[in-house]
């Protein structure tokens, strides 16, 4: 028995030595056996200077049966040390003798940190990750754009102030416009809000962009949630715009606002003989709650898109409301939708309280359509709310409060929810084409956000966007 143990032990040792020898001898040294990469360029989105980028990665493949020894992995240094590497789980500046088994792979992780550039426009930085294998040098280009920004930490504006388009603003905590002060936001300006940051307007907001230079209000995340899905499509990234009870005469023209929690919220003031907020050719898009909510306020909107919300898209309690050629749509992506697209309250005589007038509202040439019900009140008898020449998803018929409406209509948007495309313009077969009333649209609202004239045809289209015919290209064989 003892002799048998000795023989078995000798066999095991011999096999181990042979296996070790095989592994040691299993490297390819041929200069034709080199690496492959999952990309030739690793590109970061534009990032704000003084902040690190998200981590990105690429894959290094050994497509050969034998092992490869990478004698050197390093950045060439053309970026001035602004990129940082992690190779196969190890962090450092330069790596030696990195082994990849045959038909296997490793990950290389890259981050960037960009110092202030003292420039208004983004600046590109580049570097190469160099790999030397069997005497052959290979490279993967890494590139990023750095944008200088103006940072505002809990800013309180007590005198009139102007935000320009020279650099983006990043808002932390809150931006307060005190009573008696006016914040003017110039065309082309971009305001990016950190998590939970918001604007508190106690004075006046004067955000007037142009068709060529709209104003952007959005979250400050510029990276991807996962894969190719951009944070820019996510709701709830920042608070929103709060308009306090003492604030009046606020303007938002050509403003593109997205990704907030509570959208624009006009708080109760009990005064409806003074305009609270005017919206023109703007987009309020993608809020966790409503994109627009108001209490007993005077709200006017022309040519504006209100789209995608976890609750009502537009939620109005009392007040004076005038919507002309607006699109109210809901294809919200991130949860079950919790309300009708248009939510109206304090409308009917049974709701009336002493000293507070019921809602006085007109919705003219408006689309109200989406995945949820269109309006929460189907019978507006004895109210002062009227919908004229509106397209509605629901079945119904005209009466003295619903006038010349398109019932069970379909605007046929270009929106493709599963592909994250939210485009609320009209296709050729849309039921909204030529169904509006030109007399209900003021001359001041004759141009839509894309610069198309509503009055070029005899009839106007319903909704925020003028239909532009799409001409299908014929195939080469004429079919």
CSV table of C-alpha atoms in Angstrom, one decimal:
chain,number,residue,atom,x,y,z
A,1,UNK,CA,0.0,0.0,0.0
A,2,UNK,CA,2.8,2.4,0.9
A,3,UNK,CA,4.5,1.7,-2.4
A,4,UNK,CA,1.3,2.4,-4.3
A,5,UNK,CA,1.0,5.8,-2.5
A,6,UNK,CA,4.5,6.7,-3.6
A,7,UNK,CA,3.7,5.8,-7.2
A,8,UNK,CA,0.5,7.9,-7.2
A,9,UNK,CA,2.3,10.8,-5.6
A,10,UNK,CA,5.0,10.7,-8.3
A,11,UNK,CA,2.3,10.6,-11.0
A,12,UNK,CA,0.5,13.6,-9.6
A,13,UNK,CA,3.8,15.6,-9.3
A,14,UNK,CA,4.7,14.7,-12.8
A,15,UNK,CA,1.4,15.7,-14.3
A,16,UNK,CA,1.6,19.1,-12.4
A,17,UNK,CA,5.1,19.7,-13.7
A,18,UNK,CA,4.0,18.9,-17.2
A,19,UNK,CA,0.9,21.1,-17.0
A,20,UNK,CA,3.1,24.0,-15.7
A,21,UNK,CA,5.5,23.5,-18.5
A,22,UNK,CA,2.6,23.5,-21.0
A,23,UNK,CA,1.3,26.8,-19.6
A,24,UNK,CA,4.7,28.4,-19.6
A,25,UNK,CA,5.3,27.3,-23.1
A,26,UNK,CA,1.8,28.3,-24.3
A,27,UNK,CA,2.5,32.0,-25.1
A,28,UNK,CA,2.7,33.0,-28.7
A,29,UNK,CA,5.6,35.2,-29.6
A,30,UNK,CA,4.7,35.9,-33.2
A,31,UNK,CA,4.5,39.5,-34.2
A,32,UNK,CA,1.5,38.6,-36.3
A,33,UNK,CA,-0.5,37.6,-33.2
A,34,UNK,CA,-1.7,40.9,-31.8
A,35,UNK,CA,-4.7,42.2,-29.9
A,36,UNK,CA,-8.2,43.2,-31.0
A,37,UNK,CA,-10.3,45.9,-29.4
A,38,UNK,CA,-14.0,46.5,-29.0
A,39,UNK,CA,-13.6,50.0,-30.4
A,40,UNK,CA,-10.9,52.1,-32.0
A,41,UNK,CA,-12.1,55.3,-30.3
A,42,UNK,CA,-13.6,55.6,-26.8
A,43,UNK,CA,-15.5,58.9,-26.7
A,44,UNK,CA,-16.9,60.7,-23.7
A,45,UNK,CA,-19.8,63.1,-23.9
A,46,UNK,CA,-19.2,66.7,-23.1
A,47,UNK,CA,-18.4,67.0,-19.4
A,48,UNK,CA,-18.3,70.0,-17.1
A,49,UNK,CA,-14.7,71.0,-16.1
A,50,UNK,CA,-13.6,70.4,-12.5
A,51,UNK,CA,-15.8,67.3,-12.4
A,52,UNK,CA,-14.7,63.7,-13.2
A,53,UNK,CA,-16.4,61.9,-16.0
A,54,UNK,CA,-18.3,58.7,-15.6
A,55,UNK,CA,-16.3,55.5,-16.1
A,56,UNK,CA,-16.3,54.0,-19.6
A,57,UNK,CA,-14.7,50.8,-20.7
A,58,UNK,CA,-13.5,48.9,-23.8
A,59,UNK,CA,-12.6,45.3,-24.2
A,60,UNK,CA,-9.2,43.9,-25.2
A,61,UNK,CA,-9.5,40.5,-27.0
A,62,UNK,CA,-7.0,37.7,-27.6
A,63,UNK,CA,-8.5,35.9,-30.6
A,64,UNK,CA,-5.6,33.4,-30.7
A,65,UNK,CA,-5.5,29.9,-29.1
A,66,UNK,CA,-2.2,30.7,-27.2
A,67,UNK,CA,-1.8,33.2,-24.5
A,68,UNK,CA,-0.6,36.8,-25.2
A,69,UNK,CA,1.7,38.8,-22.9
A,70,UNK,CA,1.2,42.5,-23.2
A,71,UNK,CA,4.5,43.9,-22.3
A,72,UNK,CA,3.2,47.5,-21.8
A,73,UNK,CA,-0.1,49.4,-21.4
A,74,UNK,CA,0.1,53.1,-20.9
A,75,UNK,CA,-1.3,56.5,-21.9
A,76,UNK,CA,1.0,58.3,-24.4
A,77,UNK,CA,0.4,61.5,-22.4
A,78,UNK,CA,-0.8,63.9,-25.1
A,79,UNK,CA,-3.7,65.0,-22.9
A,80,UNK,CA,-1.4,66.2,-20.1
A,81,UNK,CA,-2.5,63.5,-17.7
A,82,UNK,CA,-6.2,64.1,-17.8
A,83,UNK,CA,-7.2,60.5,-18.4
A,84,UNK,CA,-6.9,57.6,-15.9
A,85,UNK,CA,-6.7,53.9,-16.5
A,86,UNK,CA,-7.7,50.7,-14.8
A,87,UNK,CA,-6.5,47.6,-16.6
A,88,UNK,CA,-8.0,44.2,-15.6
A,89,UNK,CA,-8.9,45.5,-12.1
A,90,UNK,CA,-5.5,47.3,-11.4
A,91,UNK,CA,-5.3,51.1,-11.3
A,92,UNK,CA,-2.1,52.8,-12.3
A,93,UNK,CA,-0.3,54.9,-14.9
A,94,UNK,CA,1.6,52.1,-16.7
A,95,UNK,CA,1.2,48.4,-16.7
A,96,UNK,CA,3.6,45.6,-17.6
A,97,UNK,CA,3.3,41.9,-18.5
A,98,UNK,CA,-0.5,41.8,-18.6
A,99,UNK,CA,-1.5,38.3,-19.7
A,100,UNK,CA,-4.6,37.3,-21.6
A,101,UNK,CA,-5.4,33.6,-22.0
A,102,UNK,CA,-6.1,32.2,-25.4
A,103,UNK,CA,-9.6,33.2,-26.8
A,104,UNK,CA,-10.2,35.3,-23.7
A,105,UNK,CA,-10.4,39.1,-23.0
A,106,UNK,CA,-9.9,41.8,-20.4
A,107,UNK,CA,-11.5,45.1,-19.7
A,108,UNK,CA,-9.8,48.5,-19.7
A,109,UNK,CA,-11.7,51.2,-17.7
A,110,UNK,CA,-11.1,54.9,-18.5
A,111,UNK,CA,-12.0,58.1,-16.6
A,112,UNK,CA,-11.2,61.7,-17.4
A,113,UNK,CA,-10.8,64.8,-15.2
A,114,UNK,CA,-10.7,68.1,-17.1
A,115,UNK,CA,-9.4,71.3,-15.6
A,116,UNK,CA,-11.0,74.7,-16.4
A,117,UNK,CA,-10.2,75.8,-19.9
A,118,UNK,CA,-11.1,79.5,-19.6
A,119,UNK,CA,-13.1,79.2,-22.8
A,120,UNK,CA,-16.8,79.7,-23.5
A,121,UNK,CA,-17.0,76.8,-26.0
A,122,UNK,CA,-16.2,73.2,-25.3
A,123,UNK,CA,-12.5,72.1,-25.7
A,124,UNK,CA,-11.6,68.6,-26.9
A,125,UNK,CA,-8.8,66.6,-25.2
A,126,UNK,CA,-7.3,63.5,-26.7
A,127,UNK,CA,-4.9,60.7,-25.7
A,128,UNK,CA,-4.0,57.2,-26.9
A,129,UNK,CA,-3.9,54.1,-24.8
A,130,UNK,CA,-0.8,52.3,-26.2
A,131,UNK,CA,-0.5,48.5,-26.1
A,132,UNK,CA,2.8,46.8,-26.9
A,133,UNK,CA,2.5,43.0,-27.7
A,134,UNK,CA,5.2,40.9,-29.2
A,135,UNK,CA,7.0,44.1,-30.2
A,136,UNK,CA,3.9,45.5,-32.0
A,137,UNK,CA,2.4,48.8,-30.9
A,138,UNK,CA,-1.4,49.3,-31.0
A,139,UNK,CA,-3.5,52.2,-29.9
A,140,UNK,CA,-7.0,53.1,-28.8
A,141,UNK,CA,-7.9,56.8,-29.0
A,142,UNK,CA,-9.7,58.3,-26.0
A,143,UNK,CA,-11.4,61.6,-26.4
A,144,UNK,CA,-13.5,64.0,-24.3
A,145,UNK,CA,-14.9,67.5,-24.5
A,146,UNK,CA,-14.7,69.8,-21.5
A,147,UNK,CA,-17.1,72.7,-21.0
A,148,UNK,CA,-16.5,75.5,-18.5
A,149,UNK,CA,-19.6,76.4,-16.5
A,150,UNK,CA,-20.8,79.0,-14.1
A,151,UNK,CA,-21.7,77.4,-10.8
A,152,UNK,CA,-24.4,78.8,-8.6
A,153,UNK,CA,-24.6,77.5,-5.0
A,154,UNK,CA,-27.9,78.5,-3.3
A,155,UNK,CA,-27.9,81.8,-5.2
A,156,UNK,CA,-30.3,84.5,-4.0
A,157,UNK,CA,-31.0,87.3,-6.6
A,158,UNK,CA,-32.1,90.5,-4.8
A,159,UNK,CA,-31.5,92.9,-7.7
A,160,UNK,CA,-32.2,92.5,-11.4
A,161,UNK,CA,-29.8,90.0,-13.0
A,162,UNK,CA,-29.1,88.5,-16.4
A,163,UNK,CA,-28.0,85.0,-17.3
A,164,UNK,CA,-26.2,84.9,-20.7
A,165,UNK,CA,-25.5,82.3,-23.2
A,166,UNK,CA,-21.7,82.5,-22.9
A,167,UNK,CA,-21.4,79.4,-20.7
A,168,UNK,CA,-23.9,77.0,-19.2
A,169,UNK,CA,-25.0,77.5,-15.6
A,170,UNK,CA,-25.0,74.7,-13.1
A,171,UNK,CA,-27.4,75.3,-10.2
A,172,UNK,CA,-26.9,73.6,-6.9
A,173,UNK,CA,-29.6,73.6,-4.1
A,174,UNK,CA,-31.8,76.5,-5.3
A,175,UNK,CA,-31.9,79.7,-7.4
A,176,UNK,CA,-34.1,82.2,-5.6
A,177,UNK,CA,-35.4,85.4,-7.4
A,178,UNK,CA,-36.5,87.6,-4.5
A,179,UNK,CA,-39.6,89.7,-4.7
A,180,UNK,CA,-38.9,93.0,-6.5
A,181,UNK,CA,-36.1,91.4,-8.6
A,182,UNK,CA,-36.2,90.2,-12.1
A,183,UNK,CA,-34.1,87.4,-13.6
A,184,UNK,CA,-33.6,87.7,-17.4
A,185,UNK,CA,-32.4,84.6,-19.2
A,186,UNK,CA,-31.0,85.5,-22.6
A,187,UNK,CA,-31.6,83.5,-25.9
A,188,UNK,CA,-29.4,80.4,-26.1
A,189,UNK,CA,-28.7,80.2,-22.4
A,190,UNK,CA,-28.5,76.7,-20.7
A,191,UNK,CA,-29.3,76.1,-17.1
A,192,UNK,CA,-28.4,72.7,-15.7
A,193,UNK,CA,-29.7,71.7,-12.3
A,194,UNK,CA,-28.1,69.4,-9.9
A,195,UNK,CA,-30.1,66.7,-8.1
A,196,UNK,CA,-33.2,68.3,-6.4
A,197,UNK,CA,-32.1,71.9,-7.3
A,198,UNK,CA,-34.9,74.3,-8.4
A,199,UNK,CA,-35.8,77.9,-9.2
A,200,UNK,CA,-37.9,79.7,-6.7
A,201,UNK,CA,-39.5,82.8,-8.4
A,202,UNK,CA,-40.8,85.3,-5.9
A,203,UNK,CA,-40.1,88.3,-8.2
A,204,UNK,CA,-40.2,87.9,-12.0
A,205,UNK,CA,-38.7,85.4,-14.5
A,206,UNK,CA,-38.1,86.7,-18.0
A,207,UNK,CA,-36.9,83.8,-20.0
A,208,UNK,CA,-37.2,84.8,-23.7
A,209,UNK,CA,-35.4,82.7,-26.2
A,210,UNK,CA,-35.7,82.6,-30.0
A,211,UNK,CA,-36.4,79.9,-32.6
A,212,UNK,CA,-32.6,79.8,-33.4
A,213,UNK,CA,-31.5,80.2,-29.8
A,214,UNK,CA,-33.9,78.6,-27.4
A,215,UNK,CA,-33.3,78.5,-23.6
A,216,UNK,CA,-32.7,75.1,-22.1
A,217,UNK,CA,-33.6,74.0,-18.5
A,218,UNK,CA,-32.4,70.5,-17.7
A,219,UNK,CA,-30.6,68.3,-15.3
A,220,UNK,CA,-26.8,68.3,-15.0
A,221,UNK,CA,-26.1,64.7,-15.8
A,222,UNK,CA,-24.5,64.4,-19.2
A,223,UNK,CA,-23.7,60.7,-19.1
A,224,UNK,CA,-25.7,57.5,-19.8
A,225,UNK,CA,-28.0,55.6,-17.4
A,226,UNK,CA,-27.0,52.4,-19.0
A,227,UNK,CA,-25.6,51.5,-22.5
A,228,UNK,CA,-26.7,54.1,-25.0
A,229,UNK,CA,-29.6,55.4,-22.8
A,230,UNK,CA,-28.9,59.1,-22.0
A,231,UNK,CA,-29.8,60.6,-18.7
A,232,UNK,CA,-31.4,63.4,-20.7
A,233,UNK,CA,-34.5,61.3,-21.2
A,234,UNK,CA,-35.0,60.7,-17.5
A,235,UNK,CA,-37.5,62.5,-15.4
A,236,UNK,CA,-37.0,63.5,-11.7
A,237,UNK,CA,-33.4,64.8,-12.2
A,238,UNK,CA,-34.1,68.2,-10.6
A,239,UNK,CA,-36.9,70.0,-9.0
A,240,UNK,CA,-38.5,72.4,-11.4
A,241,UNK,CA,-39.7,76.1,-11.5
A,242,UNK,CA,-41.8,77.2,-8.6
A,243,UNK,CA,-43.7,80.5,-9.1
A,244,UNK,CA,-44.6,81.9,-5.6
A,245,UNK,CA,-48.0,83.5,-4.8
A,246,UNK,CA,-46.5,87.0,-4.9
A,247,UNK,CA,-45.0,86.6,-8.4
A,248,UNK,CA,-46.7,87.9,-11.6
A,249,UNK,CA,-45.9,88.7,-15.3
A,250,UNK,CA,-43.6,85.8,-15.8
A,251,UNK,CA,-42.6,85.0,-19.4
A,252,UNK,CA,-41.3,81.7,-20.9
A,253,UNK,CA,-40.8,81.9,-24.7
A,254,UNK,CA,-38.9,79.3,-26.7
A,255,UNK,CA,-37.9,77.5,-23.5
A,256,UNK,CA,-37.1,73.8,-23.7
A,257,UNK,CA,-37.6,72.4,-20.2
A,258,UNK,CA,-37.2,68.7,-19.4
A,259,UNK,CA,-36.4,66.0,-16.8
A,260,UNK,CA,-37.9,67.7,-13.7
A,261,UNK,CA,-39.9,66.5,-10.7
A,262,UNK,CA,-42.7,69.0,-10.4
A,263,UNK,CA,-42.4,70.9,-13.7
A,264,UNK,CA,-43.6,74.5,-13.6
A,265,UNK,CA,-45.8,75.1,-10.5
A,266,UNK,CA,-47.7,78.4,-10.2
A,267,UNK,CA,-48.7,78.7,-6.6
A,268,UNK,CA,-52.1,80.1,-5.5
A,269,UNK,CA,-52.3,83.8,-5.4
A,270,UNK,CA,-56.1,84.3,-5.3
A,271,UNK,CA,-55.6,87.1,-7.9
A,272,UNK,CA,-56.8,86.2,-11.4
A,273,UNK,CA,-57.0,89.7,-12.9
A,274,UNK,CA,-53.2,89.9,-13.3
A,275,UNK,CA,-51.2,87.5,-15.6
A,276,UNK,CA,-49.2,84.9,-13.7
A,277,UNK,CA,-47.4,83.1,-16.5
A,278,UNK,CA,-47.3,83.4,-20.3
A,279,UNK,CA,-45.8,80.5,-22.3
A,280,UNK,CA,-45.1,80.8,-26.1
A,281,UNK,CA,-43.6,78.2,-28.4
A,282,UNK,CA,-42.0,76.3,-25.5
A,283,UNK,CA,-41.7,72.7,-24.5
A,284,UNK,CA,-42.4,71.4,-20.9
A,285,UNK,CA,-41.5,67.8,-21.1
A,286,UNK,CA,-41.0,64.7,-18.9
A,287,UNK,CA,-41.8,65.4,-15.3
A,288,UNK,CA,-42.4,62.9,-12.5
A,289,UNK,CA,-45.6,64.8,-11.6
A,290,UNK,CA,-47.2,67.4,-13.9
A,291,UNK,CA,-45.2,69.4,-16.3
A,292,UNK,CA,-47.5,72.4,-15.5
A,293,UNK,CA,-49.6,72.9,-12.4
A,294,UNK,CA,-51.3,76.0,-11.2
A,295,UNK,CA,-53.7,77.1,-8.4
A,296,UNK,CA,-56.1,80.0,-9.0
A,297,UNK,CA,-53.7,81.7,-11.4
A,298,UNK,CA,-53.9,83.4,-14.8
A,299,UNK,CA,-52.0,81.2,-17.2
A,300,UNK,CA,-51.7,81.7,-21.0
A,301,UNK,CA,-50.0,79.5,-23.6
A,302,UNK,CA,-49.7,79.5,-27.3
A,303,UNK,CA,-47.9,77.0,-29.5
A,304,UNK,CA,-46.6,75.1,-26.5
A,305,UNK,CA,-46.0,71.4,-26.1
A,306,UNK,CA,-46.9,69.9,-22.7
A,307,UNK,CA,-45.7,66.3,-22.8
A,308,UNK,CA,-45.1,63.2,-20.7
A,309,UNK,CA,-45.8,63.2,-16.9
A,310,UNK,CA,-46.3,60.6,-14.2
A,311,UNK,CA,-49.6,62.3,-13.2
A,312,UNK,CA,-51.7,64.8,-15.1
A,313,UNK,CA,-49.6,66.4,-17.8
A,314,UNK,CA,-51.3,69.7,-17.0
A,315,UNK,CA,-53.1,70.1,-13.7
A,316,UNK,CA,-55.2,73.3,-13.2
A,317,UNK,CA,-57.1,74.3,-10.1
A,318,UNK,CA,-59.4,77.2,-10.7
A,319,UNK,CA,-58.0,80.4,-12.2
A,320,UNK,CA,-58.1,81.9,-15.7
A,321,UNK,CA,-56.6,79.8,-18.5
A,322,UNK,CA,-56.1,80.4,-22.2
A,323,UNK,CA,-54.5,77.7,-24.3
A,324,UNK,CA,-54.3,78.2,-28.1
A,325,UNK,CA,-52.7,75.7,-30.5
A,326,UNK,CA,-51.1,73.7,-27.8
A,327,UNK,CA,-50.3,69.9,-27.7
A,328,UNK,CA,-51.0,68.0,-24.4
A,329,UNK,CA,-49.7,64.5,-24.8
A,330,UNK,CA,-48.6,61.7,-22.5
A,331,UNK,CA,-46.4,58.7,-23.4
A,332,UNK,CA,-44.6,58.7,-20.1
A,333,UNK,CA,-42.0,56.0,-19.8
A,334,UNK,CA,-41.0,55.5,-16.2
A,335,UNK,CA,-44.1,54.4,-14.3
A,336,UNK,CA,-47.8,53.8,-14.6
A,337,UNK,CA,-49.6,57.1,-15.4
A,338,UNK,CA,-51.5,58.4,-12.4
A,339,UNK,CA,-54.1,60.8,-14.0
A,340,UNK,CA,-55.8,62.2,-17.1
A,341,UNK,CA,-53.7,64.3,-19.5
A,342,UNK,CA,-55.6,67.4,-18.6
A,343,UNK,CA,-56.7,67.6,-15.0
A,344,UNK,CA,-59.2,70.3,-14.1
A,345,UNK,CA,-60.4,71.1,-10.6
A,346,UNK,CA,-62.5,73.8,-9.0
A,347,UNK,CA,-64.7,74.0,-12.1
A,348,UNK,CA,-68.3,73.1,-11.3
A,349,UNK,CA,-70.7,75.1,-9.1
A,350,UNK,CA,-70.6,72.4,-6.4
A,351,UNK,CA,-66.9,73.2,-5.9
A,352,UNK,CA,-67.4,76.9,-5.3
A,353,UNK,CA,-66.1,78.6,-2.2
A,354,UNK,CA,-67.1,82.1,-1.1
A,355,UNK,CA,-64.8,84.8,-2.6
A,356,UNK,CA,-62.9,82.4,-4.9
A,357,UNK,CA,-64.2,82.4,-8.5
A,358,UNK,CA,-64.5,79.1,-10.4
A,359,UNK,CA,-62.2,78.3,-13.3
A,360,UNK,CA,-62.6,80.4,-16.4
A,361,UNK,CA,-60.8,78.4,-19.2
A,362,UNK,CA,-60.6,78.2,-23.0
A,363,UNK,CA,-58.7,75.5,-24.9
A,364,UNK,CA,-58.7,76.3,-28.6
A,365,UNK,CA,-57.2,74.2,-31.4
A,366,UNK,CA,-55.5,71.9,-28.9
A,367,UNK,CA,-54.5,68.3,-29.1
A,368,UNK,CA,-55.2,66.2,-26.0
A,369,UNK,CA,-54.0,62.7,-26.6
A,370,UNK,CA,-51.9,59.9,-25.2
A,371,UNK,CA,-51.8,56.7,-23.2
A,372,UNK,CA,-54.1,57.9,-20.4
A,373,UNK,CA,-57.6,59.4,-20.5
A,374,UNK,CA,-57.6,62.9,-22.1
A,375,UNK,CA,-59.6,64.9,-19.6
A,376,UNK,CA,-60.9,64.1,-16.1
A,377,UNK,CA,-64.3,65.9,-16.5
A,378,UNK,CA,-66.5,64.7,-19.2
A,379,UNK,CA,-69.5,66.9,-18.4
A,380,UNK,CA,-68.8,70.6,-18.2
A,381,UNK,CA,-72.4,71.7,-17.9
A,382,UNK,CA,-72.8,74.9,-15.9
A,383,UNK,CA,-69.0,75.6,-16.0
A,384,UNK,CA,-67.1,78.4,-17.6
A,385,UNK,CA,-64.7,75.9,-19.4
A,386,UNK,CA,-64.8,75.5,-23.2
A,387,UNK,CA,-62.9,73.3,-25.6
A,388,UNK,CA,-63.2,74.5,-29.2
A,389,UNK,CA,-61.7,72.7,-32.2
A,390,UNK,CA,-59.8,70.3,-30.0
A,391,UNK,CA,-58.7,66.8,-30.9
A,392,UNK,CA,-59.6,64.3,-28.2
A,393,UNK,CA,-58.9,60.6,-27.9
A,394,UNK,CA,-62.1,59.8,-26.2
A,395,UNK,CA,-65.5,59.1,-27.8
A,396,UNK,CA,-68.1,61.8,-27.4
A,397,UNK,CA,-70.1,64.5,-29.1
A,398,UNK,CA,-70.2,68.2,-29.2
A,399,UNK,CA,-72.3,70.3,-26.8
A,400,UNK,CA,-72.2,73.9,-25.6
A,401,UNK,CA,-68.8,73.3,-23.9
A,402,UNK,CA,-67.2,71.0,-26.5
A,403,UNK,CA,-67.4,72.9,-29.9
A,404,UNK,CA,-66.3,71.5,-33.3
A,405,UNK,CA,-64.1,68.9,-31.6
A,406,UNK,CA,-62.5,65.9,-33.3
A,407,UNK,CA,-63.7,62.9,-31.3
A,408,UNK,CA,-61.8,59.6,-31.2
A,409,UNK,CA,-59.1,61.4,-33.2
A,410,UNK,CA,-55.5,60.3,-33.7
A,411,UNK,CA,-52.8,63.0,-34.2
A,412,UNK,CA,-50.4,60.4,-35.4
A,413,UNK,CA,-47.3,61.7,-33.7
A,414,UNK,CA,-43.8,60.6,-34.7
A,415,UNK,CA,-43.3,59.4,-31.2
A,416,UNK,CA,-41.9,55.9,-30.8
A,417,UNK,CA,-41.9,55.3,-27.1
A,418,UNK,CA,-39.9,52.1,-27.1
A,419,UNK,CA,-37.1,53.8,-29.0
A,420,UNK,CA,-37.1,56.9,-26.8
A,421,UNK,CA,-38.3,59.1,-29.6
A,422,UNK,CA,-40.8,61.8,-28.3
A,423,UNK,CA,-41.6,63.9,-31.4
A,424,UNK,CA,-45.1,65.4,-31.3
A,425,UNK,CA,-45.2,66.7,-34.8
A,426,UNK,CA,-47.9,65.4,-37.2
A,427,UNK,CA,-47.7,62.6,-39.8
A,428,UNK,CA,-49.4,62.9,-43.2
A,429,UNK,CA,-52.5,61.0,-42.1
A,430,UNK,CA,-53.1,63.0,-38.8
A,431,UNK,CA,-56.6,63.8,-37.9
A,432,UNK,CA,-55.4,67.2,-36.7
A,433,UNK,CA,-54.6,68.5,-40.1
A,434,UNK,CA,-56.8,71.4,-41.3
A,435,UNK,CA,-59.2,70.9,-38.4
A,436,UNK,CA,-58.5,74.0,-36.4
A,437,UNK,CA,-60.2,77.4,-36.5
A,438,UNK,CA,-58.0,80.2,-37.8
A,439,UNK,CA,-60.2,82.8,-36.0
A,440,UNK,CA,-59.2,81.3,-32.7
A,441,UNK,CA,-55.5,81.7,-33.3
A,442,UNK,CA,-54.1,85.2,-32.8
A,443,UNK,CA,-51.6,86.6,-35.3
A,444,UNK,CA,-49.0,86.7,-32.6
A,445,UNK,CA,-49.1,82.8,-32.6
A,446,UNK,CA,-49.0,82.4,-36.4
A,447,UNK,CA,-45.5,80.8,-36.4
A,448,UNK,CA,-44.8,77.5,-34.6
A,449,UNK,CA,-41.7,76.6,-32.8
A,450,UNK,CA,-40.0,75.3,-35.9
A,451,UNK,CA,-40.7,78.5,-37.8
A,452,UNK,CA,-43.6,77.1,-39.9
A,453,UNK,CA,-46.5,79.6,-40.7
A,454,UNK,CA,-49.9,78.4,-39.5
A,455,UNK,CA,-51.7,80.7,-41.9
A,456,UNK,CA,-50.3,79.6,-45.2
A,457,UNK,CA,-53.3,77.4,-45.8
A,458,UNK,CA,-57.0,78.2,-45.5
A,459,UNK,CA,-57.4,76.2,-42.3
A,460,UNK,CA,-55.0,75.8,-39.4
A,461,UNK,CA,-53.9,72.5,-37.9
A,462,UNK,CA,-54.8,71.5,-34.4
A,463,UNK,CA,-51.9,71.4,-31.9
A,464,UNK,CA,-48.6,73.1,-31.3
A,465,UNK,CA,-47.0,72.1,-34.6
A,466,UNK,CA,-48.0,72.9,-38.2
A,467,UNK,CA,-48.1,69.8,-40.4
A,468,UNK,CA,-45.4,69.6,-42.9
A,469,UNK,CA,-46.0,67.0,-45.7
A,470,UNK,CA,-43.6,64.1,-45.7
A,471,UNK,CA,-42.8,63.0,-49.2
A,472,UNK,CA,-41.8,59.3,-49.5
A,473,UNK,CA,-38.8,58.7,-51.7
A,474,UNK,CA,-39.6,56.2,-54.5
A,475,UNK,CA,-37.3,53.3,-55.0
A,476,UNK,CA,-34.9,53.0,-57.9
A,477,UNK,CA,-37.1,50.5,-59.8
A,478,UNK,CA,-40.1,53.0,-59.5
A,479,UNK,CA,-42.0,50.8,-57.0
